Coordinates of C-alpha atoms in Angstrom, one line a residue:
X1 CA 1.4 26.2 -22.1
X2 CA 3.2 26.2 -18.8
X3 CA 3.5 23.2 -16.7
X4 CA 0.9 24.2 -14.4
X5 CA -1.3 25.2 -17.2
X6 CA -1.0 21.5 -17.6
X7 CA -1.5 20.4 -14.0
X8 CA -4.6 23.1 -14.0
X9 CA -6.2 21.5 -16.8
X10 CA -5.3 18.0 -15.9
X11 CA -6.6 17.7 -12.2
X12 CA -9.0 20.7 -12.8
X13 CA -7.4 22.7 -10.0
X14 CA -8.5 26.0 -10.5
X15 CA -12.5 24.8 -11.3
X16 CA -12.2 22.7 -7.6
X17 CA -10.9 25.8 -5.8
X18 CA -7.1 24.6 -5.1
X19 CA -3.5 24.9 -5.7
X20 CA -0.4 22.4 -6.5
X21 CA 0.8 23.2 -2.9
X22 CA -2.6 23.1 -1.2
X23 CA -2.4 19.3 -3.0
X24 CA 0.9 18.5 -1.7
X25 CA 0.3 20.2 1.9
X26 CA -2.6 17.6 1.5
X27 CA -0.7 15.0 0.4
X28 CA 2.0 15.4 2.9
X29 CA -0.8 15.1 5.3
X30 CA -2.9 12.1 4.3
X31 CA 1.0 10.5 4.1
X32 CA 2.0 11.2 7.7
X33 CA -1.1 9.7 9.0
X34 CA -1.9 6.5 6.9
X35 CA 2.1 5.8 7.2
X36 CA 2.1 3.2 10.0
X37 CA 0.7 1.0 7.5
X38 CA 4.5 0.4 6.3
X39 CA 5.5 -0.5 9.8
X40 CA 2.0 -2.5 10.7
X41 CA 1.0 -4.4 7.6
X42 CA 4.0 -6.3 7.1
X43 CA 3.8 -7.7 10.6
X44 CA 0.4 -8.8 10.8
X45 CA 0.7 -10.7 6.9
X46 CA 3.9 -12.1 8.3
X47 CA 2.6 -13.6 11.3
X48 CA 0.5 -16.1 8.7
X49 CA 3.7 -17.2 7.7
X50 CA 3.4 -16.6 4.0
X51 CA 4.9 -18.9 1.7
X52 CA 7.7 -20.3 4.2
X53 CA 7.2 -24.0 5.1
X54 CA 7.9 -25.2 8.6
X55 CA 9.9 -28.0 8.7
X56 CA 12.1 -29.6 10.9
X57 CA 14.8 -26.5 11.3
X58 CA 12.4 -24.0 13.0
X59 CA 15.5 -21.3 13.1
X60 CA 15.1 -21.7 9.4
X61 CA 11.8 -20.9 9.8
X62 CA 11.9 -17.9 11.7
X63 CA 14.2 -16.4 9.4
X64 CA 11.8 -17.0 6.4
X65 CA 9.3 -15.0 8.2
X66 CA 11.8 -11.8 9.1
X67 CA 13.1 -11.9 5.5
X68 CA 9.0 -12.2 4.3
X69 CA 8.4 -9.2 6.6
X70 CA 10.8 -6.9 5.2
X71 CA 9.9 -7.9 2.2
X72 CA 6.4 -6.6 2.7
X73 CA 7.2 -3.6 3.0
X74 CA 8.2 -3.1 0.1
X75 CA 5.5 -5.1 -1.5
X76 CA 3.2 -2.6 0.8
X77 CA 4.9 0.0 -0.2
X78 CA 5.2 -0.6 -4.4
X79 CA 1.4 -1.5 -4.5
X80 CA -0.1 1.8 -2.5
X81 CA 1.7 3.8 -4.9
X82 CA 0.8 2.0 -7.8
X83 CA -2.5 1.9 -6.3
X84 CA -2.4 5.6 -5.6
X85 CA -1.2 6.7 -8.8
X86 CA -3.9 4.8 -10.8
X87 CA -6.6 6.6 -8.6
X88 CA -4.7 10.6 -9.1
X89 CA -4.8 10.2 -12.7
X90 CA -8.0 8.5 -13.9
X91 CA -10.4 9.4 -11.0
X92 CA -8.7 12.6 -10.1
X93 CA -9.6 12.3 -6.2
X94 CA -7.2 13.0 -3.7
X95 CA -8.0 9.5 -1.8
X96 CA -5.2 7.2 -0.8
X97 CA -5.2 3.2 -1.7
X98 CA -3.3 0.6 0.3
X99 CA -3.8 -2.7 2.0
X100 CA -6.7 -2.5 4.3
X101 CA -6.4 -2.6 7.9
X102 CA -8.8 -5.2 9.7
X103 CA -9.3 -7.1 6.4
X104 CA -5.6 -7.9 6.7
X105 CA -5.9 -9.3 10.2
X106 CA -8.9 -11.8 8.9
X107 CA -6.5 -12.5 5.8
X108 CA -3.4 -13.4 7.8
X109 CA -5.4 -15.0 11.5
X110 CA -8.8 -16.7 9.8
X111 CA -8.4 -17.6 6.5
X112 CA -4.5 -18.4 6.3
X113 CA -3.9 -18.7 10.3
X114 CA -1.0 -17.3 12.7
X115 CA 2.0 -19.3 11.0
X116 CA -0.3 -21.2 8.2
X117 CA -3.0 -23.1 11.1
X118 CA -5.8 -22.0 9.3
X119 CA -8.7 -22.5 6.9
X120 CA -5.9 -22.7 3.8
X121 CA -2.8 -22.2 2.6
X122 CA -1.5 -18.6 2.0
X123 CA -1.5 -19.1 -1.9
X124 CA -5.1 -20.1 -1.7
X125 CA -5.9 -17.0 0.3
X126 CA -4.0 -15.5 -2.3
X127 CA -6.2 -16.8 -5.0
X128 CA -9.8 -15.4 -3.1
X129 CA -8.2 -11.9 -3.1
X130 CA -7.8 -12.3 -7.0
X131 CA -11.0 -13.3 -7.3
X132 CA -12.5 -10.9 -5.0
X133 CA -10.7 -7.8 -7.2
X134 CA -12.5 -9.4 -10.7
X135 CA -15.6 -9.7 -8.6
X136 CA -15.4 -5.8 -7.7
X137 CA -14.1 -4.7 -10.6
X138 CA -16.8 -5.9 -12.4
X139 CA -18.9 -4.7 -10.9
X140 CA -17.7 -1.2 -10.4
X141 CA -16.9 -0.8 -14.3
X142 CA -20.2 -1.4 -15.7
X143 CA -22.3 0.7 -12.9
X144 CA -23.7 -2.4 -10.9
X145 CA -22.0 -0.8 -7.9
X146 CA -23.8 2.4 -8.6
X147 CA -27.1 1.0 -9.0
X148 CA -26.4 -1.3 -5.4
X149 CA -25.2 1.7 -3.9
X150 CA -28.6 3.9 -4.6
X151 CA -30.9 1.5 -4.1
X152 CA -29.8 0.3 -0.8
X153 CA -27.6 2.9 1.1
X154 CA -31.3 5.3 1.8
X155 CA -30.1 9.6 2.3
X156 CA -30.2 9.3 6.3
X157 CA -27.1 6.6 6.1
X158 CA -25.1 8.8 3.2
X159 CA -25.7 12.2 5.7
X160 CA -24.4 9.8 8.6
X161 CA -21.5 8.1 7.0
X162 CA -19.3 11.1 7.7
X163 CA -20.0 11.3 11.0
X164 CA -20.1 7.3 11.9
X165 CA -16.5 7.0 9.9
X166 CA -15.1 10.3 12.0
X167 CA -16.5 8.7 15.1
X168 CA -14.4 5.4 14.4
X169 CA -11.3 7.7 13.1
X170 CA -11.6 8.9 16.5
X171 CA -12.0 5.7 18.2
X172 CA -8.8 4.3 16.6
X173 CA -7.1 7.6 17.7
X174 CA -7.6 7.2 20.9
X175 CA -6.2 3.5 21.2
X176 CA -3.4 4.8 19.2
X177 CA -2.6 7.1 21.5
X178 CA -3.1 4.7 24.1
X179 CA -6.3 6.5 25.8
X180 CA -8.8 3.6 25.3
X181 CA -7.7 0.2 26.2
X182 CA -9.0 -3.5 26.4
X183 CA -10.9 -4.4 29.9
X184 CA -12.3 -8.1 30.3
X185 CA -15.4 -6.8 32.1
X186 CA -16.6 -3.7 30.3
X187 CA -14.2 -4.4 26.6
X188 CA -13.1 -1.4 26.6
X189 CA -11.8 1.6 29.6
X190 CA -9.1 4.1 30.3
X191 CA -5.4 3.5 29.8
X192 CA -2.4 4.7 29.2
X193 CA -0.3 2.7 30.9
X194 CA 3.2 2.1 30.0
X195 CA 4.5 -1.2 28.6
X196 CA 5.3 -3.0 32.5
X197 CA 2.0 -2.3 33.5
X198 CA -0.3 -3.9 30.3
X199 CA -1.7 -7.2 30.0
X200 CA -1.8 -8.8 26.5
X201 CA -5.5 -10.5 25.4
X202 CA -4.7 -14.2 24.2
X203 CA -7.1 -16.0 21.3
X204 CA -8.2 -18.6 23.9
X205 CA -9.4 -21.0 20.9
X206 CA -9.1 -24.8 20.4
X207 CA -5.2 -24.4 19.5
X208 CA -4.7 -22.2 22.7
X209 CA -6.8 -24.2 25.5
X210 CA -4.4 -27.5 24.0
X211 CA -1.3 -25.2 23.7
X212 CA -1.5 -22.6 26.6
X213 CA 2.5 -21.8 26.2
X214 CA 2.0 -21.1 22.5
X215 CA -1.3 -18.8 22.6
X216 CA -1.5 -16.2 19.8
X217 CA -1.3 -12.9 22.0
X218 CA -2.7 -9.8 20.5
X219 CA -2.4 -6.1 19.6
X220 CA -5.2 -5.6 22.4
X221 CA -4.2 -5.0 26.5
X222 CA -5.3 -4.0 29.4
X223 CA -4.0 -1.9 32.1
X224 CA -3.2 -3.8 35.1
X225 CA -2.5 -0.2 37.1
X226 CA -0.8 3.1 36.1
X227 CA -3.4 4.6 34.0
X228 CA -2.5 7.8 32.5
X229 CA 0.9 8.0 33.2
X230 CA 2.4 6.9 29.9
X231 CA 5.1 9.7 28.7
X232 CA 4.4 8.9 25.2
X233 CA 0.6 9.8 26.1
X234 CA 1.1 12.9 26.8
X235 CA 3.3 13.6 23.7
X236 CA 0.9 12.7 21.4
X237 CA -2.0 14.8 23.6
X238 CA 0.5 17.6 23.3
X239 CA 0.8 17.4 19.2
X240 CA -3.1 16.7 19.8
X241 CA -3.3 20.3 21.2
X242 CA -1.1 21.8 19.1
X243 CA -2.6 21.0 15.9
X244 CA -6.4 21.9 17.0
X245 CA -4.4 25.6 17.9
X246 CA -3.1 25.7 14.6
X247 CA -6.3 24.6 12.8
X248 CA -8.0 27.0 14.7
X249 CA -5.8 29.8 13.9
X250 CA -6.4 28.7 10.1
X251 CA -3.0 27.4 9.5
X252 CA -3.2 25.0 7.1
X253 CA 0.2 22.5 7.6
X254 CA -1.2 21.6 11.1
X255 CA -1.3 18.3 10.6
X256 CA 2.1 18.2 9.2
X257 CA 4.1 20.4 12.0
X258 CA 2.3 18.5 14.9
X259 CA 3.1 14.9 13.3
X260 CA 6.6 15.9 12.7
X261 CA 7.7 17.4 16.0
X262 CA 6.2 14.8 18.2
X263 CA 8.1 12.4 15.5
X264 CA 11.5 14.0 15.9
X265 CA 11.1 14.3 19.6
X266 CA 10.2 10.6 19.9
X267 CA 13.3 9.9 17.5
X268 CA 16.4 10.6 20.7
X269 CA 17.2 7.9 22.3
X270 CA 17.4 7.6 26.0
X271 CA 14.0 9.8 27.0
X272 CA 10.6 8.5 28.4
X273 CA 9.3 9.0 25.0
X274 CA 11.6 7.5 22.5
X275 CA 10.5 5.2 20.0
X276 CA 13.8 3.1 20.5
X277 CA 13.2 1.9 23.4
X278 CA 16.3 0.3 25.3
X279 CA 15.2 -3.3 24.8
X280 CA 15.6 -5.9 22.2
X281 CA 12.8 -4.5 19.9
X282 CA 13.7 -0.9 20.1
X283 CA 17.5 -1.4 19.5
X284 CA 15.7 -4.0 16.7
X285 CA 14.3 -0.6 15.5
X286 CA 16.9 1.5 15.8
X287 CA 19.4 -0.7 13.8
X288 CA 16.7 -0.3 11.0
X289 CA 16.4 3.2 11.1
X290 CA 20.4 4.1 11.0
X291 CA 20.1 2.1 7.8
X292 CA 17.6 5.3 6.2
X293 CA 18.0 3.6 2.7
X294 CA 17.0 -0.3 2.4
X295 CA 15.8 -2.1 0.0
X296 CA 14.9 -5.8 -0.2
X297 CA 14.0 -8.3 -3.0
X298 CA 9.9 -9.8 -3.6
X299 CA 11.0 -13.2 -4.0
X300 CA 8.6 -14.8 -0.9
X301 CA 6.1 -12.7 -1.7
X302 CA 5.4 -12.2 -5.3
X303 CA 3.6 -14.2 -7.5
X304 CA 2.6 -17.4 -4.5
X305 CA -0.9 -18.1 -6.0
X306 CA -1.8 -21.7 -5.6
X307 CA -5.1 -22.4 -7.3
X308 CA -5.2 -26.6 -6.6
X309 CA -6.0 -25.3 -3.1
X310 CA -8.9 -22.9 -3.8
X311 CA -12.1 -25.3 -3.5
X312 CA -14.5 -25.8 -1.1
X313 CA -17.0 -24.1 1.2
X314 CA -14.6 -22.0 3.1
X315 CA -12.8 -20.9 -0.1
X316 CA -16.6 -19.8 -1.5
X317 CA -17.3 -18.4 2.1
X318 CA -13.9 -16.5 1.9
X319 CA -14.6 -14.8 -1.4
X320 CA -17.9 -13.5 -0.6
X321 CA -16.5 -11.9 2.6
X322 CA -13.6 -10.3 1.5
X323 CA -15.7 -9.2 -1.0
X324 CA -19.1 -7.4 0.5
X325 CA -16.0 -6.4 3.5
X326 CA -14.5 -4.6 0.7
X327 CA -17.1 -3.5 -1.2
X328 CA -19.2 -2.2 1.9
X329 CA -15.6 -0.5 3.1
X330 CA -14.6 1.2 0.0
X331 CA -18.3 2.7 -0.7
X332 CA -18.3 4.3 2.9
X333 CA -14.8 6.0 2.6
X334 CA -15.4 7.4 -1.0
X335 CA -19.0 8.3 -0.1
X336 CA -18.1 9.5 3.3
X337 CA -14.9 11.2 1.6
X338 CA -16.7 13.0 -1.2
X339 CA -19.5 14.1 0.2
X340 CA -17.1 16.5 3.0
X341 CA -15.8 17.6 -0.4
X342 CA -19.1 19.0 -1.8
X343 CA -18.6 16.9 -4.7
X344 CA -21.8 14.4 -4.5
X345 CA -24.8 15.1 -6.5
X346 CA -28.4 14.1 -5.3
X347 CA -28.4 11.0 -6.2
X348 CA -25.3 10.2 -4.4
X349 CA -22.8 9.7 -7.2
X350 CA -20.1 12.5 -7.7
X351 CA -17.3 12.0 -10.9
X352 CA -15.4 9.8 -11.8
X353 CA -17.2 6.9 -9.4
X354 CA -17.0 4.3 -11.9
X355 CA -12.5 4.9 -12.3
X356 CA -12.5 5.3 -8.4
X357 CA -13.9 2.0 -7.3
X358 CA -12.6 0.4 -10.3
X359 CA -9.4 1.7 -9.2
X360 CA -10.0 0.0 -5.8
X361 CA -10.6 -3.2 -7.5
X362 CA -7.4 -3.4 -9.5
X363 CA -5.5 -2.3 -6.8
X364 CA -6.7 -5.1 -5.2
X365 CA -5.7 -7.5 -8.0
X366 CA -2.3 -5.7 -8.3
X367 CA -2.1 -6.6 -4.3
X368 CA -2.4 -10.0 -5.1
X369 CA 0.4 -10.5 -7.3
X370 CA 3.1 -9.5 -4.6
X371 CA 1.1 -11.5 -1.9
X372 CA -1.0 -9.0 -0.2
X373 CA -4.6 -9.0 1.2
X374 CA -7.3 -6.8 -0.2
X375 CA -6.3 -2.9 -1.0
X376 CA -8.6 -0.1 -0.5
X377 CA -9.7 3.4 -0.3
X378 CA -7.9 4.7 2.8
X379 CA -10.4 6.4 5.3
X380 CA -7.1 9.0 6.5
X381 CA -7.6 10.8 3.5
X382 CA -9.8 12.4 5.4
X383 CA -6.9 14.5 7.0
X384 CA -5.9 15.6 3.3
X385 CA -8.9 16.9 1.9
X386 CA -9.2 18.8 5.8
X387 CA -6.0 20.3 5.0
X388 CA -7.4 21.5 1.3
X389 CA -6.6 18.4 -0.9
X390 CA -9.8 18.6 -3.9
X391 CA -8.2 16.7 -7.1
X392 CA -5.9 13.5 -7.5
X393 CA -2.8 15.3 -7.6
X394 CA -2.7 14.5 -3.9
X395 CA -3.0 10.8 -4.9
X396 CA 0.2 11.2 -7.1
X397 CA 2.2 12.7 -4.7
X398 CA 1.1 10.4 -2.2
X399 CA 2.2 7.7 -4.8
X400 CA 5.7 9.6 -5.1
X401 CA 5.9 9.4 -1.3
X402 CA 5.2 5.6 -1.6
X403 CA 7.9 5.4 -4.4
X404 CA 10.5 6.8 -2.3
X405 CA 9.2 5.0 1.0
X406 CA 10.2 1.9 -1.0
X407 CA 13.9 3.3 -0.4
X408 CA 13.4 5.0 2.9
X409 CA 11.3 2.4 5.0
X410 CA 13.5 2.7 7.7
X411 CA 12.4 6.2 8.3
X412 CA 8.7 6.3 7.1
X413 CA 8.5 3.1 9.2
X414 CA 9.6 4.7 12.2
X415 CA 6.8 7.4 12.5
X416 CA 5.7 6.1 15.9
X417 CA 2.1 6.0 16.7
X418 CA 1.6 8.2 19.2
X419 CA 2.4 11.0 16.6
X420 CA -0.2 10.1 14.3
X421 CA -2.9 9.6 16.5
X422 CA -4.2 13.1 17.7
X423 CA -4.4 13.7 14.3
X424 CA -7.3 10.7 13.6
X425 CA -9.3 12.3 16.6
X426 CA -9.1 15.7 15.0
X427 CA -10.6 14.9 11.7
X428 CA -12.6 12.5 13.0
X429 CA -14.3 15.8 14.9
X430 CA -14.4 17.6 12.3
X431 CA -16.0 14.9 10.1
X432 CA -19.5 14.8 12.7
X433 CA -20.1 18.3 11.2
X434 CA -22.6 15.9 8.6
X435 CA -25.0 15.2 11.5
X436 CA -26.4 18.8 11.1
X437 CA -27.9 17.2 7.6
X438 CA -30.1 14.4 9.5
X439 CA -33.7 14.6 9.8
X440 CA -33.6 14.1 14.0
X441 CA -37.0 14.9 14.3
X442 CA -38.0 11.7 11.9
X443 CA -37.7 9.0 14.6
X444 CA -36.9 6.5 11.9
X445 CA -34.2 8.9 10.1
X446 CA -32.8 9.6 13.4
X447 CA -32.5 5.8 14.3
X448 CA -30.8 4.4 10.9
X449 CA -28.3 7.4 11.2
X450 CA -27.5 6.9 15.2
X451 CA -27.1 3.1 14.6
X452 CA -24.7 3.5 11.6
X453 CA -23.0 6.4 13.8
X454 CA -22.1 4.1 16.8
X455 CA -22.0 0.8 15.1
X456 CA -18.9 1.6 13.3
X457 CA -16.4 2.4 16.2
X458 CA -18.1 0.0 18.0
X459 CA -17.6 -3.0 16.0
X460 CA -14.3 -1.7 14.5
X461 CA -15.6 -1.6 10.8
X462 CA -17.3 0.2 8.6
X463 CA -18.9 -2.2 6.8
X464 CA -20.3 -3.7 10.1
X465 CA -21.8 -0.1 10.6
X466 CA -23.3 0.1 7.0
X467 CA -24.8 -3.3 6.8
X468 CA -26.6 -2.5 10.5
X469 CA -27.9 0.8 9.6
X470 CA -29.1 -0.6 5.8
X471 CA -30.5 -3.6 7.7
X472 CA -32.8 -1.4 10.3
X473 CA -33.7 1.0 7.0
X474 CA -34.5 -2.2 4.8
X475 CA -36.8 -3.7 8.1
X476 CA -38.9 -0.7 8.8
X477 CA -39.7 0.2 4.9
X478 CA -40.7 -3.3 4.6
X479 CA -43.4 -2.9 7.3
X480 CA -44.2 1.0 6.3
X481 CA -45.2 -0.3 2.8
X482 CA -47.3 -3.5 4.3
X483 CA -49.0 -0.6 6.7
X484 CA -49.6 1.7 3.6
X485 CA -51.1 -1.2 1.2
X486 CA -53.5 -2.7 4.1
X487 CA -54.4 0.3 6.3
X488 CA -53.3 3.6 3.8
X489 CA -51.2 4.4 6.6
X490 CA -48.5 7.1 5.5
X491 CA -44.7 6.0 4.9
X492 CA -42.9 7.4 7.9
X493 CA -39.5 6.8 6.3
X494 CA -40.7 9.5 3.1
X495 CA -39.8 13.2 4.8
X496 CA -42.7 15.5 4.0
X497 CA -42.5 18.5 2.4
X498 CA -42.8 20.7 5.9
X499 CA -40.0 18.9 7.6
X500 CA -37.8 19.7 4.3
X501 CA -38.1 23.1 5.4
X502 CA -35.3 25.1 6.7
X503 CA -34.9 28.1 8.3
X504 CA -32.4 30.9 6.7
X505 CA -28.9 29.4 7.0
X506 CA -25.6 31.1 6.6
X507 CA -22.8 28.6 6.2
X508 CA -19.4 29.7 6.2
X509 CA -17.3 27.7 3.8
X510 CA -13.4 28.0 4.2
X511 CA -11.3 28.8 0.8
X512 CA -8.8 25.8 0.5
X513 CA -5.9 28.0 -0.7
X514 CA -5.0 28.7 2.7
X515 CA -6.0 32.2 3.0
X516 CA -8.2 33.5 5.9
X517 CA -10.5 34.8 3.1
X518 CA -14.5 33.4 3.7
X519 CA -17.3 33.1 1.3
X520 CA -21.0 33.2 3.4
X521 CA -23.3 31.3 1.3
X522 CA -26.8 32.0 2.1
X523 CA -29.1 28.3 2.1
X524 CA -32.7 29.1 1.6
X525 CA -35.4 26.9 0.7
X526 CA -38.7 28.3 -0.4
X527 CA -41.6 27.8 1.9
X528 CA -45.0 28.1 0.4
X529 CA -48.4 27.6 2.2
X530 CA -50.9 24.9 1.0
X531 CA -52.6 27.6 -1.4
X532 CA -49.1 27.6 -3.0
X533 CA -48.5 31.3 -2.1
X534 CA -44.3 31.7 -1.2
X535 CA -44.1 32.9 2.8

C-alpha cells in the first residue's frame, strides 16, 4: 500500500470528495488568515503582565513583559499545533484550534487586569482555564454536550449560524481592513484613516478617572478626518478584488495568491503601504523580521498555576464564564463549520463530535500549562473548507505550519492585517448562502434566525448571538405550549407539513478537486394532497 493509500484510508479522502493538495491548498488557506493570532495574542496576554512582579525597578519590569511576549508566541504557536494535530487525527475535520480571540482580552483586562490590576493574579486565572477545559471535556466525552446542543439550539438557529458567524467574519474584516471604525455617537462609522488622523478609545473606569495619564488605551479609534484615504486600505480592497475574480473564475488558491501579494508588497520598506513603518514600532518590527528564524525559551510562561489564589465568588463567576463563552463559541464554529460541509445529519450531529469538542477541551487544558487563555475551534477555517478542505489532514498541515512558525515567527508574524482581511469578508459572503434554508415565512423562525444573524457582529461574539437567539426561541415556546394546553391553540414554532414544501430545486454543488466539473442535484420533496394522493 502506497502512502496515499494510507492518507486515503486514514482521512477518508476519496469517500469526502478531496485530494492531499485540495487539503494543503486548504490548509495553506485557513493558515494565512488565522495567522495574525501569532502577532496579536501575545500582546494582548502580555499586557496582564503574566507572571512578572512589579517592584521597585519598573525598567525591570518592562523587560519581563517583552521577554513574556516573545515568549508567547511560541507558547501560541506550540499549543495551536498541538491543538491542531489532536483535532486532524482523531476527529478528522479540517478545523483549526488556537487561543481564542475576545476570550483572551476578558482573560488578560477583567479577570487578570492590564499589568495584574484585576480580579486575580495571572496564576489563578490560570487555574479557572484548567478548570474550565475538565469542565468541557467532560462534558463533550460522554455526550452531555450533544444532548445540550439538541435540546436547546432549535433548526431555525443551526440554519442561521452560518450566516450570523459569516456576517461577524465580515464585520471583523472590515475593521481589519480599516473600513469600519469606532465613533462615540453612533459606535461604529466609516474610516480608513491613516495612523495621524485616529483617535484611540480609553477604559474610562475607576483606575482611569484617578489616573488620567495612565488610562489603558485600546485597539478601537476613531477617525478624527481623512476617511478613506488610508494606502494600506486600498491594498487590501485590491487583494479583496482580486480574490472574488479568482473565486469567480473557479480558481481554487485565491485565497492564497491574494494574501501573499498584498503581503509581499506590504513587506518593502519606504512605501505608503509598508508594514515597517519608519517609526519606532515598525523599525521594532523590522528588526524582528530580518531575524526570519527565532526561537525563545517558556520559562515565564509555562507551568504559573497558583491554586492558593483560586477561591471566591469571582473565581466561581470566572469559571462559569469562560466556560458557557467557550462552550457556546466552539458549538457555533463546528456546527456553523460542518453544516457548509454537508456533513451534519438531522439531528444536528455529524462524525466524530464527541473527539472534536473533546479536542477543544484538552486543547484548552494543554493552553494552560504554558500560560495561555482558553483554546478553541477557529471560525477562519471557514476559508479552508471554501477553498475544498473536507478531512483533518488540513488540521495537520496546519499543525506543521504551526510547528515551523515556532521557528519562523518573525515572518508568519509579519503578515500584516490588511492582507488578511478581504479574505474574512469573502467567506463571510459566501457563508449567508445558509439563509436560503430559513423558514421566512414563519414569523417566529424568521425572528430567532434574524436576531442570531445580527446579534453576533453586533456584540462581537458568537456566543452573545447564540444565547439571544436560544433565549427568544426558549420565550415564545414557553408561551406557544401555555396557549396550546389552555386554549388548543396550534404551536406556531412546529412548521406544518405545507410550509415543508418546496418547489423543484436544482442546486449546483462545486467538486472540491478544483476542476470546473458540476454535479446538478435535483431537491424534490413529495407533495401529496389531504386524500394522500402524490401532486
Amino acid at each position: 500500500m502506497t502512502l496515499y493509500e494510507k492518507l486515503d484510508n486514514f482521512f477518508e479522502l476519496t469517500a469526502r470528495g478531496t485530494t492531499v493538495f485540495t487539503e494543503f491548498k486548504g490548509a495553506v488557506a485557513t493558515f494565512l488568515t488565522l495567522s495574525y493570532i501569532l502577532a496579536v495574542n501575545p500582546y494582548i496576554l502580555a499586557d496582564s503582565g503574566g507572571a512578572c512582579v512589579m517592584g521597585d525597578d519598573e525598567d525591570a519590569y518592562n523587560t519581563c513583559i517583552e521577554e513574556t511576549r516573545r515568549q508567547m508566541v511560541v507558547a501560541t504557536a506550540l499549543t495551536s499545533m498541538v491543538g491542531c494535530l489532536i483535532m486532524g487525527l482523531w476527529a478528522n475535520l479540517p478545523i483549526a484550534i488556537s487561543v481564542g480571540m475576545g476570550v483572551n482580552a476578558y482573560f488578560a483586562y477583567d479577570l487578570v487586569g492590564f499589568h495584574g490590576y484585576g480580579k486575580m493574579t495571572y496564576g489563578a486565572a490560570l487555574t479557572a482555564v484548567l478548570i474550565e477545559g475538565i469542565c468541557f471535556f467532560v462534558l463533550s466525552i460522554t455526550g452531555a454536550r450533544g444532548w445540550l446542543i439538541k435540546t436547546f439550539i432549535p433548526d431555525p438557529i443551526k440554519d442561521a449560524l452560518p450566516a450570523a458567524i459569516g456576517a461577524f467574519l465580515t464585520h471583523l474584516g472590515l475593521q481589519t481592513l480599516g473600513v469600519v471604525v469606532g465613533d462615540i455617537a453612533t459606535a461604529v462609522t466609516l474610516g480608513g484613516c491613516t495612523n495621524e488622523n485616529r483617535v484611540k478609545f480609553a477604559l474610562f473606569d475607576d483606575f482611569c478617572q484617578a489616573n488620567t495619564q495612565d488610562c489603558i488605551l485600546g485597539d478601537t479609534y476613531a477617525c478624527v478626518t481623512g476617511e478613506m484615504e488610508n494606502p494600506t486600505l486600498w491594498l487590501g480592497l485590491a487583494g479583496t478584488i482580486l480574490m472574488v475574480v479568482l473565486l469567480a473564475y473557479n480558481v481554487k488558491s485565491s485565497f492564497i495568491i491574494g494574501i501573499g501579494i498584498v503581503t509581499i508588497i506590504s513587506w518593502f520598506r519606504g512605501t505608503a503601504v509598508s508594514y515597517f513603518t519608519n517609526d519606532d514600532m515598525g523599525n521594532a518590527n523590522f528588526e524582528y523580521f530580518k531575524k526570519v528564524v527565532d526561537l525563545d525559551g517558556l520559562d515565564k510562561v509555562m507551568v504559573k498555576y497558583d491554586f492558593s489564589e483560586a477561591k471566591g465568588s469571582d473565581y466561581v463567576v470566572a469559571v462559569i464564564t469562560l466556560l458557557y463563552v467557550d462552550f457556546l463559541g466552539a458549538s457555533g464554529t463546528f456546527l456553523a463549520v460542518v453544516r457548509s460541509m454537508k456533513m451534519m445529519d438531522e439531528n444536528g450531529d455529524f462524525p466524530r463530535s464527541r473527539a472534536a469538542f473533546s479536542t477543544d477541551a484538552i486543547g484548552t487544558m494543554f493552553g494552560s500549562l504554558f500560560g495561555m487563555s482558553p483554546m478553541t475551534s477557529y471560525i477562519e477555517s471557514a476559508a479552508g473548507v471554501e477553498a475544498g478542505a473536507r478531512t483533518g489532514l488540513t488540521a495537520v498541515f496546519i499543525a506543521f505550519f504551526f510547528f515551523l512558525s515556532i521557528f519562523f515567527a518573525p515572518i508568519f508574524s509579519s503578515i500584516p492585517p490588511w492582507a488578511t482581511g478581504g479574505s474574512l469578508i469573502i467567506v463571510g459572503a459566501l457563508m449567508c448562502r445558509s439563509l436560503e434554508d430559513i423558514h421566512w415565512n414563519n414569523p417566529v423562525h424568521a425572528v430567532v434566525a434574524f436576531v442570531t444573524v445580527i446579534m453576533m457582529p453586533l456584540t462581537y461574539s458568537i456566543a452573545y448571538g447564540l444565547i439571544a437567539g436560544i433565549g427568544i426561541w426558549l420565550v415564545i415556546k414557553a408561551i406557544a405550549v401555555l396557549l396550546n394546553k389552555i386554549f388548543g391553540l396550534e404551536d406556531p414554532t412546529i412548521i406544518k407539513e405545507e410550509e415543508q414544501k418546496k418547489t423543484e430545486k436544482t442546486q449546483v454543488v462545486e467538486q472540491p478537486q478544483g476542476s470546473q466539473e458540476k454535479v446538478e442535484e435535483t431537491a424534490k420533496n413529495e407533495i401529496k394532497d389531504e386524500s394522500g394522493v402524490e401532486a
